[in-house]
Short mmCIF file of C-alpha atoms and ligand atoms in Angstrom, two decimals:
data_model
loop_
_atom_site.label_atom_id
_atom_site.label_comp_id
_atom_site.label_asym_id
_atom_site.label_seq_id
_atom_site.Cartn_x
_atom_site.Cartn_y
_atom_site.Cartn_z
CA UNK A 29 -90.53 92.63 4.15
CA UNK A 30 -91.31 92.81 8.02
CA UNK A 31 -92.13 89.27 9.11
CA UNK A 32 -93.96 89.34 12.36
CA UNK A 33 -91.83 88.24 15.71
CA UNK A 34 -93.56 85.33 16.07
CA UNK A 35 -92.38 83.88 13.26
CA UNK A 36 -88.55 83.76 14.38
CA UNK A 37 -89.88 81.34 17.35
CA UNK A 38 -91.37 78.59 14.65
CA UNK A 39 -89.04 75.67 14.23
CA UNK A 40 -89.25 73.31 12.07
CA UNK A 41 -89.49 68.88 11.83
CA UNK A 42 -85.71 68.09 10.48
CA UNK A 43 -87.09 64.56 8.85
CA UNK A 44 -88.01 66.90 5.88
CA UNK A 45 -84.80 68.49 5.61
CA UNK A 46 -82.46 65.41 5.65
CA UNK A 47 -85.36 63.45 3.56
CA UNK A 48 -84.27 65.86 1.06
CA UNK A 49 -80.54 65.70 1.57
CA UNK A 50 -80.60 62.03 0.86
CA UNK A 51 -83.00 62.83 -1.91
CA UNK A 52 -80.28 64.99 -3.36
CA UNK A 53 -77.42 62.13 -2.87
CA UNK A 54 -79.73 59.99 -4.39
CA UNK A 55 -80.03 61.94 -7.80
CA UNK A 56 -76.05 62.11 -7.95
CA UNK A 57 -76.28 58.10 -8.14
CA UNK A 58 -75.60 56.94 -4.24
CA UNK A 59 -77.45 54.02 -2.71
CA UNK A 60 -78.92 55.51 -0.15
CA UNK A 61 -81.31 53.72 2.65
CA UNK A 62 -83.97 55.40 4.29
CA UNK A 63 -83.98 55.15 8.13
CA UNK A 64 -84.82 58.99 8.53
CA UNK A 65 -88.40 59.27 7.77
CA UNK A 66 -91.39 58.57 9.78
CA UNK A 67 -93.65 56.72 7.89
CA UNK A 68 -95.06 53.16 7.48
CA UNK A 69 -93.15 52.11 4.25
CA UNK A 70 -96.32 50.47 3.41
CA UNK A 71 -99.05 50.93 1.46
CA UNK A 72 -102.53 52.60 2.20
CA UNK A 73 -104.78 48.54 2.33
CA UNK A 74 -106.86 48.17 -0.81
CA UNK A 75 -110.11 48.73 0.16
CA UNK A 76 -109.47 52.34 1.75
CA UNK A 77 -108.12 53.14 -1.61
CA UNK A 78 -111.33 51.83 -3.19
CA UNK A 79 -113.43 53.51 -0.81
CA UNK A 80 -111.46 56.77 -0.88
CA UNK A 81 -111.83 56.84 -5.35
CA UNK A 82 -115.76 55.57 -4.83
CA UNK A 83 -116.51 58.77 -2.73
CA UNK A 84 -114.51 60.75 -5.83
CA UNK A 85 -116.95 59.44 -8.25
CA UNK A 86 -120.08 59.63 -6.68
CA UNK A 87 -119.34 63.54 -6.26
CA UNK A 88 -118.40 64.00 -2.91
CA UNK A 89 -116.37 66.80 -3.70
CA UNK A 90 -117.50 69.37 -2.24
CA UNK A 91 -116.84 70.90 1.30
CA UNK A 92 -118.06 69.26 4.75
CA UNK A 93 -118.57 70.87 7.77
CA UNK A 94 -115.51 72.04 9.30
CA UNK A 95 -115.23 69.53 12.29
CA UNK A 96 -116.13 66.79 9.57
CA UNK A 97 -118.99 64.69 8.44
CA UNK A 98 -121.07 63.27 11.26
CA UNK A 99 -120.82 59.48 9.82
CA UNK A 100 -116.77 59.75 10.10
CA UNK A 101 -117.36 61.51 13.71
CA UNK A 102 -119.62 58.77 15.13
CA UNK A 103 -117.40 56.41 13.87
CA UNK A 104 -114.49 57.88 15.54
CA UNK A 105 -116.34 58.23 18.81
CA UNK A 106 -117.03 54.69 18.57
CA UNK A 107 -113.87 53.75 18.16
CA UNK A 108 -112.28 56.02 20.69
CA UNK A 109 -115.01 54.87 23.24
CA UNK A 110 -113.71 51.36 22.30
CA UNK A 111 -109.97 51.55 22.70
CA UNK A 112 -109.81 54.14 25.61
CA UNK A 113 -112.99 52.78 27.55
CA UNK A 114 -114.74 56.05 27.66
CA UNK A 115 -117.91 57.38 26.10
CA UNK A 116 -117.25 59.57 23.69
CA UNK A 117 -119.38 61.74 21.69
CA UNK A 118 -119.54 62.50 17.77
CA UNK A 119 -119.31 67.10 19.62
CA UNK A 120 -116.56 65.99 20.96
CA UNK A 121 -114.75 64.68 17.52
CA UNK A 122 -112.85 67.48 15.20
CA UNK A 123 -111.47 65.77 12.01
CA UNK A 124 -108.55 67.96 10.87
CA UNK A 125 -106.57 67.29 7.81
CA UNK A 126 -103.40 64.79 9.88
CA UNK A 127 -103.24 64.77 13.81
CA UNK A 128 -100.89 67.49 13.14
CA UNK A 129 -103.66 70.25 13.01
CA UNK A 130 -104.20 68.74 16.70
CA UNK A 131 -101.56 69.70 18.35
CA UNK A 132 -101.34 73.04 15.97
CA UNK A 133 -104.60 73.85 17.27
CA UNK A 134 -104.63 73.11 20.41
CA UNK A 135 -101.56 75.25 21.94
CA UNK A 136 -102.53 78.57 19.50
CA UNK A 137 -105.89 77.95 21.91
CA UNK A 138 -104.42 76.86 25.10
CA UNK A 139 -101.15 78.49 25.13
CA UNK A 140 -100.35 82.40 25.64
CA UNK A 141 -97.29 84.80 27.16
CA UNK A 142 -97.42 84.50 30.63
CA UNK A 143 -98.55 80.39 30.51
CA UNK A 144 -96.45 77.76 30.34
CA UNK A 145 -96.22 74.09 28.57
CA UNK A 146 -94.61 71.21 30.18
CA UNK A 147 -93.28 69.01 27.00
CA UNK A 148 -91.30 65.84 26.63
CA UNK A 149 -87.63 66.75 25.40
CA UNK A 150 -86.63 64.72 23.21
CA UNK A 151 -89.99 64.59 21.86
CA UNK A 152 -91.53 64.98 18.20
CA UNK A 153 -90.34 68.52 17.45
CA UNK A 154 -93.59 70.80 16.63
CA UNK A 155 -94.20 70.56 20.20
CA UNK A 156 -91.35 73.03 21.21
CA UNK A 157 -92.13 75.02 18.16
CA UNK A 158 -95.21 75.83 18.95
CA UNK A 159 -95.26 76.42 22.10
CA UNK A 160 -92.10 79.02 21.02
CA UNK A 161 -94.44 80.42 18.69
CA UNK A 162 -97.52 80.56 21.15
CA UNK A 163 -95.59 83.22 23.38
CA UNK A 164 -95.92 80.27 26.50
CA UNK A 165 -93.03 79.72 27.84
CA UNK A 166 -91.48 76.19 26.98
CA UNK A 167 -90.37 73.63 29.93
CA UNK A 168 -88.64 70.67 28.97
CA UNK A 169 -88.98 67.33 30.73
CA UNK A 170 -85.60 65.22 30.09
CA UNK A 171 -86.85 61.93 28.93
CA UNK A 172 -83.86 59.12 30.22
CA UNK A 173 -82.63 56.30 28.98
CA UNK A 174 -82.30 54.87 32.22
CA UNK A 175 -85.75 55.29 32.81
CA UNK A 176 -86.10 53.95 29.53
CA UNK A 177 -87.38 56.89 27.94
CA UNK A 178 -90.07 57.77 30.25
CA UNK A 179 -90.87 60.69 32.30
CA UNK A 180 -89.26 60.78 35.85
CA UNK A 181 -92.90 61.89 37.07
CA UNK A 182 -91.67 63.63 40.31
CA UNK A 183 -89.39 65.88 38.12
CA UNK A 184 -91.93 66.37 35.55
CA UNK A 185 -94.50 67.42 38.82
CA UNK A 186 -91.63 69.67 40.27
CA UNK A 187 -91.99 72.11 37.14
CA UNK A 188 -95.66 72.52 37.60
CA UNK A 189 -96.65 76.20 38.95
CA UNK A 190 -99.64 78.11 39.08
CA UNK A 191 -98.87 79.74 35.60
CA UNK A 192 -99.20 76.04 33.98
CA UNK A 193 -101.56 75.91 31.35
CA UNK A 194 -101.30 72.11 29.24
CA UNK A 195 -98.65 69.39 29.76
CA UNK A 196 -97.96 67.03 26.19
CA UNK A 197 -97.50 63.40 26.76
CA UNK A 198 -96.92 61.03 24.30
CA UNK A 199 -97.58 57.29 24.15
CA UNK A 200 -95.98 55.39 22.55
CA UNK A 201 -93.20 58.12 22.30
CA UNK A 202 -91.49 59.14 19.03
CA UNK A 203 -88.72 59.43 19.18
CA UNK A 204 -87.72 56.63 21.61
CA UNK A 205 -90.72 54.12 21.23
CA UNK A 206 -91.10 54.55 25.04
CA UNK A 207 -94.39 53.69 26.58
CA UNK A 208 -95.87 55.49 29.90
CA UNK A 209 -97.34 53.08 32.71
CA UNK A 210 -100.53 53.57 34.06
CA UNK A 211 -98.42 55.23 37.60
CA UNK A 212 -97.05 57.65 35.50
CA UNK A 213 -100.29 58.49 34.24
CA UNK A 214 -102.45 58.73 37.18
CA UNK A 215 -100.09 60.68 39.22
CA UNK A 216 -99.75 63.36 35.91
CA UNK A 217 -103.87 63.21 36.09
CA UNK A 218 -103.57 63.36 39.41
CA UNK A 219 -101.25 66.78 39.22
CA UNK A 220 -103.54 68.00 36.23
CA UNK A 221 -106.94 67.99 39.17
CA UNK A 222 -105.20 69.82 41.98
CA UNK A 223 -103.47 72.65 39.55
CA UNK A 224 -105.80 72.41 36.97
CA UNK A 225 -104.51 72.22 33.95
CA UNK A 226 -104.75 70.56 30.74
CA UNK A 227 -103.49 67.36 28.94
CA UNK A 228 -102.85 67.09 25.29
CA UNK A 229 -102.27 63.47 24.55
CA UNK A 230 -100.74 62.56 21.45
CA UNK A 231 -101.65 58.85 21.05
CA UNK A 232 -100.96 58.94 17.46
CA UNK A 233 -99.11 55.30 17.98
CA UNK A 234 -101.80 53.71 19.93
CA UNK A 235 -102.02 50.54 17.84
CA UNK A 236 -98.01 50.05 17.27
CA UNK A 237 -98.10 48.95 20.56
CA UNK A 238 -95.57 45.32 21.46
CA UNK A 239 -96.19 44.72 25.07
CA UNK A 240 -99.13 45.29 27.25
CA UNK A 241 -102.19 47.61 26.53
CA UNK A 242 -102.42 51.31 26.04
CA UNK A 243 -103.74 53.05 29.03
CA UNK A 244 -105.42 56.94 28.02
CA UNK A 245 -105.05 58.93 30.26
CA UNK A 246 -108.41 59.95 29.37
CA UNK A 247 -109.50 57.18 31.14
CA UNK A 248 -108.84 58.54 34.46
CA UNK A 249 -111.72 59.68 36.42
CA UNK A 250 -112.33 63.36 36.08
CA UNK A 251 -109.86 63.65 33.33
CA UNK A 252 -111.91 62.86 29.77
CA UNK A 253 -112.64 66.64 30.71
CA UNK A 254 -108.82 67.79 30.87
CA UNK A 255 -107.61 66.09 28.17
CA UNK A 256 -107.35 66.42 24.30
CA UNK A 257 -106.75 62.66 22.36
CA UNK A 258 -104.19 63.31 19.37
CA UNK A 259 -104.74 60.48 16.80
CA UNK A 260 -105.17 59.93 13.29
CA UNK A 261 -104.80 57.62 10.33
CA UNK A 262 -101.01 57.93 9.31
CA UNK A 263 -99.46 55.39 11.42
CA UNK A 264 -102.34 53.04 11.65
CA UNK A 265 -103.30 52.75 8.51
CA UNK A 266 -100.53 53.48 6.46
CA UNK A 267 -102.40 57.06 5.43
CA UNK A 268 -99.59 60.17 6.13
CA UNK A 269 -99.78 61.45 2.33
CA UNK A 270 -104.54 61.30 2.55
CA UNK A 271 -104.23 63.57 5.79
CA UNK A 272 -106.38 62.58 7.49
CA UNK A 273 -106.27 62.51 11.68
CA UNK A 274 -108.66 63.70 14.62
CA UNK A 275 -108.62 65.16 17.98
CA UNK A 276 -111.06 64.23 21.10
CA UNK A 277 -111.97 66.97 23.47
CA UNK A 278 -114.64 68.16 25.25
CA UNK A 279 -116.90 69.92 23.38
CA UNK A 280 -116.55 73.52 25.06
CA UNK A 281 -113.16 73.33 23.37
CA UNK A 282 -113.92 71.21 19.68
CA UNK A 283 -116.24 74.48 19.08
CA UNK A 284 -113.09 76.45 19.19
CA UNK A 285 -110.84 74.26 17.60
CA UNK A 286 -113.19 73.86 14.70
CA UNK A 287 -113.28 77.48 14.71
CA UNK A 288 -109.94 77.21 14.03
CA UNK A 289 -110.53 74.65 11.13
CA UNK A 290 -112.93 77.16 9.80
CA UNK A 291 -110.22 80.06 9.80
CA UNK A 292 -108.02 77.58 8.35
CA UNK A 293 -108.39 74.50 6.15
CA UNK A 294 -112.28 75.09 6.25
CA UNK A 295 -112.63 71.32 6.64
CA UNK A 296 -110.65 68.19 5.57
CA UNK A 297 -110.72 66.65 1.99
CA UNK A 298 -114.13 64.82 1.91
CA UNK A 299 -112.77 62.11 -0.32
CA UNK A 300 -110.41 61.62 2.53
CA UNK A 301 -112.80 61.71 5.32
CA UNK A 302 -114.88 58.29 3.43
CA UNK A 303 -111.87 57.07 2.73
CA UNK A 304 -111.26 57.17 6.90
CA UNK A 305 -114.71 55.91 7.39
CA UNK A 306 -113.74 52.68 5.36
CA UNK A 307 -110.60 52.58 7.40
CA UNK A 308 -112.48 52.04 10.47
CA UNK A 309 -115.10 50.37 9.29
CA UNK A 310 -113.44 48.00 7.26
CA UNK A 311 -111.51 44.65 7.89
CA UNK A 312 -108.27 45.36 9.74
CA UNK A 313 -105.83 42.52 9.64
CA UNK A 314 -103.74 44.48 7.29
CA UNK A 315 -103.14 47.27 9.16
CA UNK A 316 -102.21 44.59 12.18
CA UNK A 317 -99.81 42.99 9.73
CA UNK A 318 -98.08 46.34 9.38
CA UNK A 319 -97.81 45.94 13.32
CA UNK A 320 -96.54 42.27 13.25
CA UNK A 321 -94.06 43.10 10.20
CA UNK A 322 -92.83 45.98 12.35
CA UNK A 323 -92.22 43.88 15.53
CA UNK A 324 -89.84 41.75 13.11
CA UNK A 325 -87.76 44.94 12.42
CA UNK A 326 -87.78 46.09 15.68
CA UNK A 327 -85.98 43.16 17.20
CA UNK A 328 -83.96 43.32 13.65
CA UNK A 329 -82.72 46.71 14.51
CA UNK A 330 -82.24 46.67 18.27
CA UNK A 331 -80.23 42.92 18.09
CA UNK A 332 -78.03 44.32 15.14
CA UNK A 333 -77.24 47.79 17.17
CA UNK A 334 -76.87 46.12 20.06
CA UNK A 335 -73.82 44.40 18.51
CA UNK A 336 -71.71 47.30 17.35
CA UNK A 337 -69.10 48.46 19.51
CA UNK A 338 -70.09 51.90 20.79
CA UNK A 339 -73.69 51.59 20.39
CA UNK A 340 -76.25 51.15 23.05
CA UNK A 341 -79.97 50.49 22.08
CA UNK A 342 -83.11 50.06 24.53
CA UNK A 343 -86.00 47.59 22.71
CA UNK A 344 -88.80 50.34 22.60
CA UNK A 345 -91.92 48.68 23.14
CA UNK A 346 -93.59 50.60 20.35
CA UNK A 347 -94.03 52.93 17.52
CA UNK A 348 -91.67 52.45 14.93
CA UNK A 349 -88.29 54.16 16.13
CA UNK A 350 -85.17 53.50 17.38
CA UNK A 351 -83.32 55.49 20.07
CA UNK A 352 -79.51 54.42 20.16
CA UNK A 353 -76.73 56.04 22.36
CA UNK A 354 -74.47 56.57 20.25
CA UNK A 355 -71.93 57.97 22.97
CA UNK A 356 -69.60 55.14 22.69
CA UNK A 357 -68.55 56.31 18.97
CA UNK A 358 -66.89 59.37 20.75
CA UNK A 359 -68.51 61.48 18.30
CA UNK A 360 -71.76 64.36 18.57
CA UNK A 361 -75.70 63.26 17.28
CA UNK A 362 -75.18 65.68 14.69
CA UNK A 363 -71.86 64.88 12.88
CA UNK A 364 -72.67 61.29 13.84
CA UNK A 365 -75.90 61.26 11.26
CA UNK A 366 -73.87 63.53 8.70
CA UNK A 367 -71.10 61.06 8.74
CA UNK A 368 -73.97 57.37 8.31
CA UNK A 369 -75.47 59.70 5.30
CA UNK A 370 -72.57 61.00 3.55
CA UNK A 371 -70.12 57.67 4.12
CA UNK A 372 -72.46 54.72 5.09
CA UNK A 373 -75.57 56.21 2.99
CA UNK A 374 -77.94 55.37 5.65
CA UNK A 375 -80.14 58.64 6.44
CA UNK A 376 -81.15 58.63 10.25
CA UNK A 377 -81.65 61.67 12.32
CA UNK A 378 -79.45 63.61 14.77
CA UNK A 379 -81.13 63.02 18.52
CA UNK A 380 -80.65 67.05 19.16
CA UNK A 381 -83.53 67.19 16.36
CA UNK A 382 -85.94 66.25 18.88
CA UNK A 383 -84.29 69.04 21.38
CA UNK A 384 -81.12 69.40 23.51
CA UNK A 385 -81.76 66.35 25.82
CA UNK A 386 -81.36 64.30 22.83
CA UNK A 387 -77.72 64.79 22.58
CA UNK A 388 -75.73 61.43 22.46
CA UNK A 389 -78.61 59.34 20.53
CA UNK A 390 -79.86 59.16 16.84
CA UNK A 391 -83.17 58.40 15.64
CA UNK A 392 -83.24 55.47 12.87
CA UNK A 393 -86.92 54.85 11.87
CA UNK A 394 -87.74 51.03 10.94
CA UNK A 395 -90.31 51.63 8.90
CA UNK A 396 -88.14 49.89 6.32
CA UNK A 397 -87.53 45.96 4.93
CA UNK A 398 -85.92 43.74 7.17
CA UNK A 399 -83.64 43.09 4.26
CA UNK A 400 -82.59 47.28 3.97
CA UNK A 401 -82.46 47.30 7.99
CA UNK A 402 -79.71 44.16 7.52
CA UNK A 403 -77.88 46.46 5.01
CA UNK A 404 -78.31 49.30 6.52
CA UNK A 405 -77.00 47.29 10.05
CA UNK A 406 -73.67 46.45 8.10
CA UNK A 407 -73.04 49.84 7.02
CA UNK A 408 -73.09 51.20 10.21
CA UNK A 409 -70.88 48.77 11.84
CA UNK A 410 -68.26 49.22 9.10
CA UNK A 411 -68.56 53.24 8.96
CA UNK A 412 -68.17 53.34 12.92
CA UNK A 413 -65.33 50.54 12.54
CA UNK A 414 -63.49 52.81 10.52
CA UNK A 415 -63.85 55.45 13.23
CA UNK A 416 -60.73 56.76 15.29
CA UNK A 417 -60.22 54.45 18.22
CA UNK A 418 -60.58 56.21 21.44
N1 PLP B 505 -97.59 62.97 16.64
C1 PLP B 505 -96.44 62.33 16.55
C2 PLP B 505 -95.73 61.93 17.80
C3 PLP B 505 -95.90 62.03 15.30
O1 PLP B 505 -94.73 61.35 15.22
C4 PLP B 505 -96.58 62.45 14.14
C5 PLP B 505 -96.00 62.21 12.80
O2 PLP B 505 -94.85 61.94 12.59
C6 PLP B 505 -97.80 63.13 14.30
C7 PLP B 505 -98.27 63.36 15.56
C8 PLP B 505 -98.60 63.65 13.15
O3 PLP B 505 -98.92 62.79 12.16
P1 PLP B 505 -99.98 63.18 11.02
O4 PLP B 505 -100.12 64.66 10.98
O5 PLP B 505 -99.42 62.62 9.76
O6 PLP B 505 -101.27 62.54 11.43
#
């Protein structure tokens, strides 16, 4: 079998892999705890379920239109117009099955040999791979931990040239839970006028936000025009397995993105798309429980870190991830996250999973009981107790 070129350039999201590592200590009888995978431990509210079977029975089971049904799309324009403070349109609204699609979608159209993408690194790994896969050529921006995990902006403006087609920002940031101000957004939309180019913002976390208020950079004048909105139900409402997520775009650009929906999924699950309608329709203290339960574990996990010898831990201000330096331990990301899985049973990721700059750091996700994060705290301190001294 030939496999085209292309394919050799697609990576891959290493959450899956070790999910299934752990998966595989689990069956052999080990106690395992979960810190690897991103997604709310919770489960999808009542009423989203009920809405979600409802639109089973009464038949809608059929196919939609391929950006999504037009209730779903207002309501997501009125909620978009809401939270970022710009008008949005149901044309400008394509419902694709996860934000995933999004992002999928939106470099195969922007992206091309000869272009380039400007990407966070470390950042949520599809990014890279796509671009890889697009042809573009791939430039990382370091993300620091003395900047606290956000951009340097006049490094991330020194790689723009005239062959720059999109820049990815994402806010809140997996993995590091960073948050970008509202400078470092109007100088990137600032950039994004004068070379013209395009934003895809993934604000996937919007709502597990601690401190302060998310700031689109959609908001910007001139740049609702320049920029794609990422977002989706997964995070917010506790939804990853429905699929169910959204981008916001202008409409030159949904029409070819739900072109590519047509060539693709045709359109999302219809149940699904109800059961979103609900979701934003609906009451929504549970889903800002989830966002008050994960606060808790946040300060859980960043306090008990904090305390090991050899570990360093910034307090993200949101999503639902931790970002350690694990330098102090004198050991690698990778072996590091072998050795918590295989001796301490805790399954976390290896920072180089979310590219090169993430050397020195694993990812632990919190989306866990404060009682397992406790455990799983202990078992850490004791595996990197028994360590070699330095
Ligand atoms: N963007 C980021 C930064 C993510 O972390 C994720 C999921 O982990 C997604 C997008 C996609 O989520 P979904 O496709 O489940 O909506």
């Amino acid at each position: 079998m030939k496999l085209a070129q292309c394919m050799s350039r697609l990576g891959t999201e290493t959450a899956f892999e070790v999910l299934a590592r752990a998966k595989a200590l689990e069956a052999q009888g080990r106690d395992i705890i979960h810190l690897e995978i991103g997604e709310p431990d919770f489960t999808t509210p009542a009423n989203i379920i009920e809405a979600g079977v409802a639109a089973l029975r009464r038949g809608e089971t059929h196919y939609t239109p391929s950006a999504g049904i037009l209730p779903l799309r207002e309501a997501i324009a009125a909620e978009v117009s809401r939270t970022r403070g710009i008008p949005v349109s149901p044309d400008e609204v394509v419902v694709t099955p996860g934000g995933k699609p999004i992002m999928f979608f939106t470099i195969l159209a922007l992206a091309e040999p000869g272009t380039e993408v400007i990407y966070p690194n470390p950042g949520f790994p599809i990014y890279e791979s796509m671009i890889n896969f697009t042809g573009a050529k791939a430039v990382p921006v370091p993300l620091r931990e003395e900047k606290d995990f956000r951009f340097d902006v006049q490094e991330l403006l020194d790689k723009v040239t005239p062959q720059t087609r999109l820049i990815i920002i994402n806010s809140p940031h997996n993995p590091t839970g960073s948050v970008l101000t509202r400078a470092d957004l109007q100088a990137i939309a600032e950039a994004a006028q004068k070379h013209d180019f395009m934003i895809l913002s993934d604000e996937i976390y919007i709502r597990i936000l601690y401190e302060g208020e998310h700031v689109s950079i959609a908001s910007f004048p001139g740049m609702k025009e320049r920029t794609i909105i990422l977002d989706g139900f997964s995070k917010t409402y506790a939804m990853t397995g429905w699929r169910l997520g959204y981008g916001v775009m202008p409409p030159a650009l949904a029409t070819q993105i739900s072109r590519l929906m047509t060539n693709s999924n045709s359109c999302t699950a219809t149940f699904t798309q109800y059961a979103g309608l609900e979701a934003l329709q609906g009451p929504q203290d549970e889903s800002y429980k989830m966002v008050a339960a994960f606060k808790e574990r946040r300060d859980v996990i960043v306090d008990g870190l904090n305390r090991i010898p050899g570990i360093r831990c910034v307090r993200p201000k949101g999503a639902f991830y931790v970002f350690p330096n694990i330098q102090g331990t004198g050991m690698k990301s990778k072996p590091f996250a072998d050795y918590l899985l295989e001796k301490a049973g805790v399954a976390a990721l290896s920072g180089t999973s979310f590219g090169a700059y993430g050397e020195g750091y694993v990812r632990f996700s919190y989306a866990n009981s404060v009682e397992n994060i406790r455990r799983a705290l202990e078992r850490i301190a004791d595996a990197v107790d028994k360590l070699p001294k330095a």
